[in-house]
GROMACS .gro file of C-alpha atoms in nm:
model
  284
    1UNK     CA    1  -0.937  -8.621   7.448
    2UNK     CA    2  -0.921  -8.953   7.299
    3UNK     CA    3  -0.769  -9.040   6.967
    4UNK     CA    4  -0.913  -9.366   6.780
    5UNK     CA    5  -0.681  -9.645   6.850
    6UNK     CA    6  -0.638  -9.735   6.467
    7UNK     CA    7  -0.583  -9.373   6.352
    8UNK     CA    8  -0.236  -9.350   6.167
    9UNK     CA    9   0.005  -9.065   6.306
   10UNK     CA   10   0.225  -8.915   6.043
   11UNK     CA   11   0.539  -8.828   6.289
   12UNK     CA   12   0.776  -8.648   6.008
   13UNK     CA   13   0.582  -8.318   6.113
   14UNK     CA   14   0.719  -8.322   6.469
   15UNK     CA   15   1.111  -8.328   6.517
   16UNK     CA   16   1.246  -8.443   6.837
   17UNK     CA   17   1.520  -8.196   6.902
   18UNK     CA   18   1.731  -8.406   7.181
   19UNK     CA   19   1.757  -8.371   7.540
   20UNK     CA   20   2.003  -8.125   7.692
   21UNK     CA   21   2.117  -7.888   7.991
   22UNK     CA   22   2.192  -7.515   8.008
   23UNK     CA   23   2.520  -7.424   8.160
   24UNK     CA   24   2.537  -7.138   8.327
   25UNK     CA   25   2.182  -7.026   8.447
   26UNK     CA   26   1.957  -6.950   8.125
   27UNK     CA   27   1.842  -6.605   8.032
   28UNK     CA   28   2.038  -6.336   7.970
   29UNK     CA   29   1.802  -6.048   8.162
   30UNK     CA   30   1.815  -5.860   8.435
   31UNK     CA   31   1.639  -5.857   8.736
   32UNK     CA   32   1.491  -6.096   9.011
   33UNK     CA   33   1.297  -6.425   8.934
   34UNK     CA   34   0.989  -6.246   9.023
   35UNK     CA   35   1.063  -5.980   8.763
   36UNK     CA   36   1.242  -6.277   8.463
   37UNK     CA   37   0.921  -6.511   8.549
   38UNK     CA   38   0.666  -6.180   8.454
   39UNK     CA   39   0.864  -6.154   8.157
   40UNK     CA   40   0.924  -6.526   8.080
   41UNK     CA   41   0.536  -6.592   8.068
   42UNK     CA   42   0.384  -6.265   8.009
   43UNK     CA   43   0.581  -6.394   7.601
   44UNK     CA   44   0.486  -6.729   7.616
   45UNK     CA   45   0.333  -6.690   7.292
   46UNK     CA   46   0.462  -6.620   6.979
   47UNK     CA   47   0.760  -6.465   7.098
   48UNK     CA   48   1.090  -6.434   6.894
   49UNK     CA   49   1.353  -6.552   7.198
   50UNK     CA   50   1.632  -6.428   7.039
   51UNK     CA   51   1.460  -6.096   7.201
   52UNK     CA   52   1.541  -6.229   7.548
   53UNK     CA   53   1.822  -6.498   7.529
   54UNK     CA   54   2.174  -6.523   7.429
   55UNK     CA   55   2.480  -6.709   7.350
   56UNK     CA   56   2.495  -7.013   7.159
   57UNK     CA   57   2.280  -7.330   7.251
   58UNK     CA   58   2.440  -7.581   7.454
   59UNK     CA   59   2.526  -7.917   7.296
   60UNK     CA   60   2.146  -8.186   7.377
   61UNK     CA   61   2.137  -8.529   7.367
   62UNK     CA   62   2.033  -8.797   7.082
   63UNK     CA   63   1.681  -8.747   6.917
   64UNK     CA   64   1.385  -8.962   6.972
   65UNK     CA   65   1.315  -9.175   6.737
   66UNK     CA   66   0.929  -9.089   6.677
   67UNK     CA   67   0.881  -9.242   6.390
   68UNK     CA   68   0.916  -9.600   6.595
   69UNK     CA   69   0.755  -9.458   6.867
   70UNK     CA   70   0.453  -9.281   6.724
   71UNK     CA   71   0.244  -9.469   6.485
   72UNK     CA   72  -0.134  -9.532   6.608
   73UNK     CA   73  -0.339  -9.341   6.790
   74UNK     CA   74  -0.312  -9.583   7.086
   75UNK     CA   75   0.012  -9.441   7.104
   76UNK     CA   76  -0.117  -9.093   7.126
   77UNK     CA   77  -0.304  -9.179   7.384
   78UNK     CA   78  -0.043  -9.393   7.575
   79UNK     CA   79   0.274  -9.143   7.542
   80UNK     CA   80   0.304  -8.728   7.555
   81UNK     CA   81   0.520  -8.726   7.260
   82UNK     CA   82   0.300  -8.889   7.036
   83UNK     CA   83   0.006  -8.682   7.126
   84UNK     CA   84   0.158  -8.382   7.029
   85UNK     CA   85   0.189  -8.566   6.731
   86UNK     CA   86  -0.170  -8.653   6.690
   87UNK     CA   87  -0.229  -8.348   6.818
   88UNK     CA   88  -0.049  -8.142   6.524
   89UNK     CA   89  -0.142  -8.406   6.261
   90UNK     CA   90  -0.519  -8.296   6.309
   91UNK     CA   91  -0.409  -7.919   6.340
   92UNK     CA   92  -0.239  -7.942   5.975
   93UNK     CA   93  -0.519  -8.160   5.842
   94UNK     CA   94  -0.801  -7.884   5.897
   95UNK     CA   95  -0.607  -7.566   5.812
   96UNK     CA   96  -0.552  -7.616   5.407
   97UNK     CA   97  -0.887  -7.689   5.404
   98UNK     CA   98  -1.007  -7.314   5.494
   99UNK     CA   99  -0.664  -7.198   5.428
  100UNK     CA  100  -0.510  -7.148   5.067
  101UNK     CA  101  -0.170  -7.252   4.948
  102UNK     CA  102  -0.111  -7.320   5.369
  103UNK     CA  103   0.216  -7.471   5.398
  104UNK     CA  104   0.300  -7.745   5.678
  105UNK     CA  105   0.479  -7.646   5.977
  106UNK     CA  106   0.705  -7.902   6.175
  107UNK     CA  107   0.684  -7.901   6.559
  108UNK     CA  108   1.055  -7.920   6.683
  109UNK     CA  109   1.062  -8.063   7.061
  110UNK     CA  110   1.319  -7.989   7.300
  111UNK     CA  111   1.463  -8.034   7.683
  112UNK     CA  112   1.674  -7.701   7.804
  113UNK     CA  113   1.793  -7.529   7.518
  114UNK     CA  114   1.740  -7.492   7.195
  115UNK     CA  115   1.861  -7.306   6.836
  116UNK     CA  116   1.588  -7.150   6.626
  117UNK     CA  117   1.647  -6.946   6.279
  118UNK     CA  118   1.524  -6.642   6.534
  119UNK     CA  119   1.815  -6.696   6.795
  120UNK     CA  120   1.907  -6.920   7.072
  121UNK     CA  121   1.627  -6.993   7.355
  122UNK     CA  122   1.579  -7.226   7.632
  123UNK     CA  123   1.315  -7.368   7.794
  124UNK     CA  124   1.213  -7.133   8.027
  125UNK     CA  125   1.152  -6.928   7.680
  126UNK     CA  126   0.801  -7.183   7.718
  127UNK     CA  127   0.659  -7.270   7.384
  128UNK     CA  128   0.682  -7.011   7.098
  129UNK     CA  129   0.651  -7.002   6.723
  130UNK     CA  130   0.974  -6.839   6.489
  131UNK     CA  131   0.846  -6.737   6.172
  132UNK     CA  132   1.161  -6.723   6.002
  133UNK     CA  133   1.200  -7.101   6.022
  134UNK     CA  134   0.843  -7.148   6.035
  135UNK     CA  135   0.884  -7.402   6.323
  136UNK     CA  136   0.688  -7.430   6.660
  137UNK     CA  137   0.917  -7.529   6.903
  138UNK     CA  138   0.801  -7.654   7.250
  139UNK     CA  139   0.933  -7.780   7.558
  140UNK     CA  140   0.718  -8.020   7.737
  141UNK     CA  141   0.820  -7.920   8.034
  142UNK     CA  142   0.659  -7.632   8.017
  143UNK     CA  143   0.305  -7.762   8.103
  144UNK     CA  144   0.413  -7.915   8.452
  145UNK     CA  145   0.514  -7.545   8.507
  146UNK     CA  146   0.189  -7.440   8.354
  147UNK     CA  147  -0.009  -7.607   8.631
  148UNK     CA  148   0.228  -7.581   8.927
  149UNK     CA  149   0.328  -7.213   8.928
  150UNK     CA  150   0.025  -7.089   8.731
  151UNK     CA  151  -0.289  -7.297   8.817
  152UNK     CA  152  -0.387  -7.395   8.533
  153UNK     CA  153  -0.616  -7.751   8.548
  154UNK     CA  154  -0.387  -7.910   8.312
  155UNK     CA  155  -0.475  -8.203   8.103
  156UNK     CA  156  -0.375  -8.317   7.759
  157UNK     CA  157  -0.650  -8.065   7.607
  158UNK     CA  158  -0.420  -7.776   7.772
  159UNK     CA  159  -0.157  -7.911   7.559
  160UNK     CA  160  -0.402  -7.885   7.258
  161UNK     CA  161  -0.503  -7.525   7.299
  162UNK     CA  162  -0.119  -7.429   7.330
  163UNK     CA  163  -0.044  -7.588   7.020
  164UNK     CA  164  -0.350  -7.527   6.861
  165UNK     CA  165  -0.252  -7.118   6.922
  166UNK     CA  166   0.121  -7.169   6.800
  167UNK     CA  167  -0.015  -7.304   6.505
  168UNK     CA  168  -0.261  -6.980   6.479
  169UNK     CA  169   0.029  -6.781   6.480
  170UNK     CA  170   0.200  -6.991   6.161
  171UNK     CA  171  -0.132  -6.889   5.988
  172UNK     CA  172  -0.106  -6.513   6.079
  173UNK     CA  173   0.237  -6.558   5.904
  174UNK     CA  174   0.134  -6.736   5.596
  175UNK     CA  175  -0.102  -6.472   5.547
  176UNK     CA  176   0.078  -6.136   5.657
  177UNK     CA  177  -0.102  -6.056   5.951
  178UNK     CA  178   0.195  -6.055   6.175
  179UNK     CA  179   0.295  -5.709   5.996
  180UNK     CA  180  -0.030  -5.561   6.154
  181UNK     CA  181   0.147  -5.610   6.547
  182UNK     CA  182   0.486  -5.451   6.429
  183UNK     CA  183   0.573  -5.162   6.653
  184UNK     CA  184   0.286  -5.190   6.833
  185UNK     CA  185   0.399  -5.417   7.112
  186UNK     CA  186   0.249  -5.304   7.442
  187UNK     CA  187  -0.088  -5.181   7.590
  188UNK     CA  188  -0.417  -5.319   7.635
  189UNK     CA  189  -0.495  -5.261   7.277
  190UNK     CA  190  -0.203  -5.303   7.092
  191UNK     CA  191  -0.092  -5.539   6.777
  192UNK     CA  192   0.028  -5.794   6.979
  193UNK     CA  193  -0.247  -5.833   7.187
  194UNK     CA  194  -0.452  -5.855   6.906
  195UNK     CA  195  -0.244  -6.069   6.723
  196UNK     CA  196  -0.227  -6.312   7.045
  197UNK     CA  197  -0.614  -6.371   7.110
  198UNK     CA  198  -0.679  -6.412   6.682
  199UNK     CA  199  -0.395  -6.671   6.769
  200UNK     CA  200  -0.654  -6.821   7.065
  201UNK     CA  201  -0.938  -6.792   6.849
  202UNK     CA  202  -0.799  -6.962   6.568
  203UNK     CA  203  -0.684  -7.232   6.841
  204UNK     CA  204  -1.078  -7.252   6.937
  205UNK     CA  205  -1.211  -7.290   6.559
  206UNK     CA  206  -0.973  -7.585   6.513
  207UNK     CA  207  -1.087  -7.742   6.834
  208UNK     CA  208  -1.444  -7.687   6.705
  209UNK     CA  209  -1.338  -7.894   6.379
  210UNK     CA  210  -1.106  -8.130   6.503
  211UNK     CA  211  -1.301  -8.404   6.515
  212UNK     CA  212  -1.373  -8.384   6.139
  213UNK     CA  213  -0.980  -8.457   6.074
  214UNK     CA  214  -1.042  -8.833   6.180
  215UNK     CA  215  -0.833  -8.837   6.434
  216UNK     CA  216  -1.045  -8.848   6.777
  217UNK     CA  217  -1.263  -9.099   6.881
  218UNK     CA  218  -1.533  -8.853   6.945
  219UNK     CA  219  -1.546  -8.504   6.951
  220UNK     CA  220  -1.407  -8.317   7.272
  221UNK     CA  221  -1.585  -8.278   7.587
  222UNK     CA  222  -1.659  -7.990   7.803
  223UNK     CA  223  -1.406  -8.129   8.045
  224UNK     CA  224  -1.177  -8.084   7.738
  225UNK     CA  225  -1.281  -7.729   7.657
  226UNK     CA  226  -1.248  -7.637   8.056
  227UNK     CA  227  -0.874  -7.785   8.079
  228UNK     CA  228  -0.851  -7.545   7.778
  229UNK     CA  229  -1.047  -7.245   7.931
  230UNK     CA  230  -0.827  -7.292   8.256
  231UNK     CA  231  -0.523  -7.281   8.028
  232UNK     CA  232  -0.576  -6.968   7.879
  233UNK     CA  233  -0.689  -6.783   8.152
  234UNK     CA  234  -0.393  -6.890   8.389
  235UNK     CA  235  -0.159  -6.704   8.092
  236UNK     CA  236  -0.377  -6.373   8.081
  237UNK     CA  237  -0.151  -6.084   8.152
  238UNK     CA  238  -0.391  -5.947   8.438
  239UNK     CA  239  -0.339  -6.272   8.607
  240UNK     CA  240   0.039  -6.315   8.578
  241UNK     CA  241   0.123  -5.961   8.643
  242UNK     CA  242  -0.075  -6.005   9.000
  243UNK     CA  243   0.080  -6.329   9.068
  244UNK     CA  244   0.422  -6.218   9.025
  245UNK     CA  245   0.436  -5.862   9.038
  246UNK     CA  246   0.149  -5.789   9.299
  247UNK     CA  247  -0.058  -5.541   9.041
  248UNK     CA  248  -0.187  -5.479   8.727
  249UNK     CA  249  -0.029  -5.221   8.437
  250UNK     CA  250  -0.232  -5.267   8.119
  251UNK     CA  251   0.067  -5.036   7.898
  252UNK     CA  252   0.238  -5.380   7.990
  253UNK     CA  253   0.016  -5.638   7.819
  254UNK     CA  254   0.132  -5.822   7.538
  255UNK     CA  255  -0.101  -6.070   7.512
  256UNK     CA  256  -0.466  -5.993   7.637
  257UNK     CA  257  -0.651  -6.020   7.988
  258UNK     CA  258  -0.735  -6.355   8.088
  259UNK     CA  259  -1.146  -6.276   8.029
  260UNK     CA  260  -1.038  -6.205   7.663
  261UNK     CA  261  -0.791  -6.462   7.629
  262UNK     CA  262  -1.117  -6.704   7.732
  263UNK     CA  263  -1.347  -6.507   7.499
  264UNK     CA  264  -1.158  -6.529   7.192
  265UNK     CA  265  -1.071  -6.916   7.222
  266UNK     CA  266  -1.451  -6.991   7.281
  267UNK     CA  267  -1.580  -6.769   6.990
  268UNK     CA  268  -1.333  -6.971   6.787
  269UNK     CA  269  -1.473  -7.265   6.984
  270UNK     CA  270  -1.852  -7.222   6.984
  271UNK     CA  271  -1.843  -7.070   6.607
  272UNK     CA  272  -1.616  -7.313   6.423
  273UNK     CA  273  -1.534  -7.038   6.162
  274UNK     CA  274  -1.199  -6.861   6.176
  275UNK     CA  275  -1.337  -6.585   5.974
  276UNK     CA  276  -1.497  -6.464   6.334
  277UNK     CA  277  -1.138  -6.400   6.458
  278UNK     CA  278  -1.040  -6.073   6.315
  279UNK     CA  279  -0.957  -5.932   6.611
  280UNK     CA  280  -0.783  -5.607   6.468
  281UNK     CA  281  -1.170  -5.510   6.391
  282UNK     CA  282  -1.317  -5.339   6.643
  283UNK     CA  283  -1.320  -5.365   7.013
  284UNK     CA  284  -1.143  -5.661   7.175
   0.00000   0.00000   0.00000
């Protein structure tokens, strides 16, 4: 994934939320880490973490200044930060174009802890969108842990897809769809599962267009698409319940099998059109 050196990077649509510790230990669940990591990334996605976290966030550290920082796409290429700018500059490019009346989101970044308009969360919360505020927020950290504990290829592309689906979900929200998943939070073919994979698919069909946004130096590779693939199948509920709790409960899913978590992000991929991601239609 390589951005053209002379592309310019708008960096007011990413915040840099500041650098900070959590006292104390973190999440306010019960349990043992095997049973608060199935629960921690079993929601990566689109979660509301005042659900799972408490208290009040802990004081962080001065913001980055992006907006020194971040202004080419040689920068994009040369520092994290400013990829995920890149990175969300050509996701909010190629949504108001199939999109009415879409409305820009900002991408907050943040180290440890973090307060949201839905509730206090910290970074082992992993990256989520909060529709109240209509603000991704994201933790970079969260893609070391991606690869480590979860086996995931990794790769700036992996970045992509989970941005690329955060973003999905601010589109569910600017056009009601997020009502469809309410009360319906569990089980192999429940709102929120559904609701997760449009979110892949819709990550797929911007992949498919991203080029267009003038942004990249040439459209992605299937290396790119594979660090994706990997990405979305290492966060499958099938796969994380066996990792961490040794079996498989589909009335516990949330957010899809990793075979459908793959199938929806290609047929957003390979078809370009988000109109093929209405997956509350039929079987999933």
């Amino acid at each position: 994934m390589d951005f053209k050196d002379d592309a310019q990077l708008d960096s007011s649509q990413v915040e840099s939320g500041g650098r900070g510790r959590i006292p104390g230990g973190g999440l306010a669940v019960g349990g043992g880490a095997a049973g608060i990591l199935a629960l921690i990334v079993a929601l990566i996605f689109g979660i509301n973490p005042g659900d799972i976290t408490g208290g009040d966030p802990a004081p962080v550290g001065p913001s980055s200044d992006l907006s020194a920082q971040c202004k080419s796409g040689q920068d994009a290429d040369q520092n994290e930060e400013c990829r995920v700018v890149g990175v969300v500059n050509s996701i909010q490019d190629y949504w108001p174009k199939v999109v009415q009346d879409y409305r820009p989101a900002k991408t907050v970044l943040f180290s440890g802890q973090v307060n949201t308009a839905c509730g206090a969360a910290d970074s082992s919360v992993g990256p989520f969108y909060c529709p109240a505020d209509q603000k991704v927020y994201l933790d970079l950290s969260f893609f070391e842990q991606l690869e480590s504990r979860f086996g995931a290829k990794g790769g700036p592309f992996a970045q992509a897809y989970v941005i690329g689906h955060e973003y999905g979900h601010h589109v569910q929200n600017l056009l009601g769809t997020n009502a469809r998943a309410q009360g319906d939070r569990q089980g192999p073919e429940s709102g929120s599962v559904r609701l997760e994979l449009q979110a892949d698919c819709y990550s797929g069909a911007w992949a498919k267009n991203a080029y267009e946004t003038g942004l990249f130096e040439k459209p992605f590779t299937q290396t790119d698409i594979e660090e994706a693939l990997s990405a979305a199948a290492a966060v499958g509920d099938d796969s994380i319940q066996e990792r961490t709790q040794g079996r498989i409960d589909p009335e516990g899913f949330t957010h899809g099998t990793s075979a459908q978590r793959v199938k929806w992000f290609t047929t957003g991929y390979e078809s370009g059109d988000p109109t093929r991601c209405d997956t509350f239609a039929g079987d999933i």
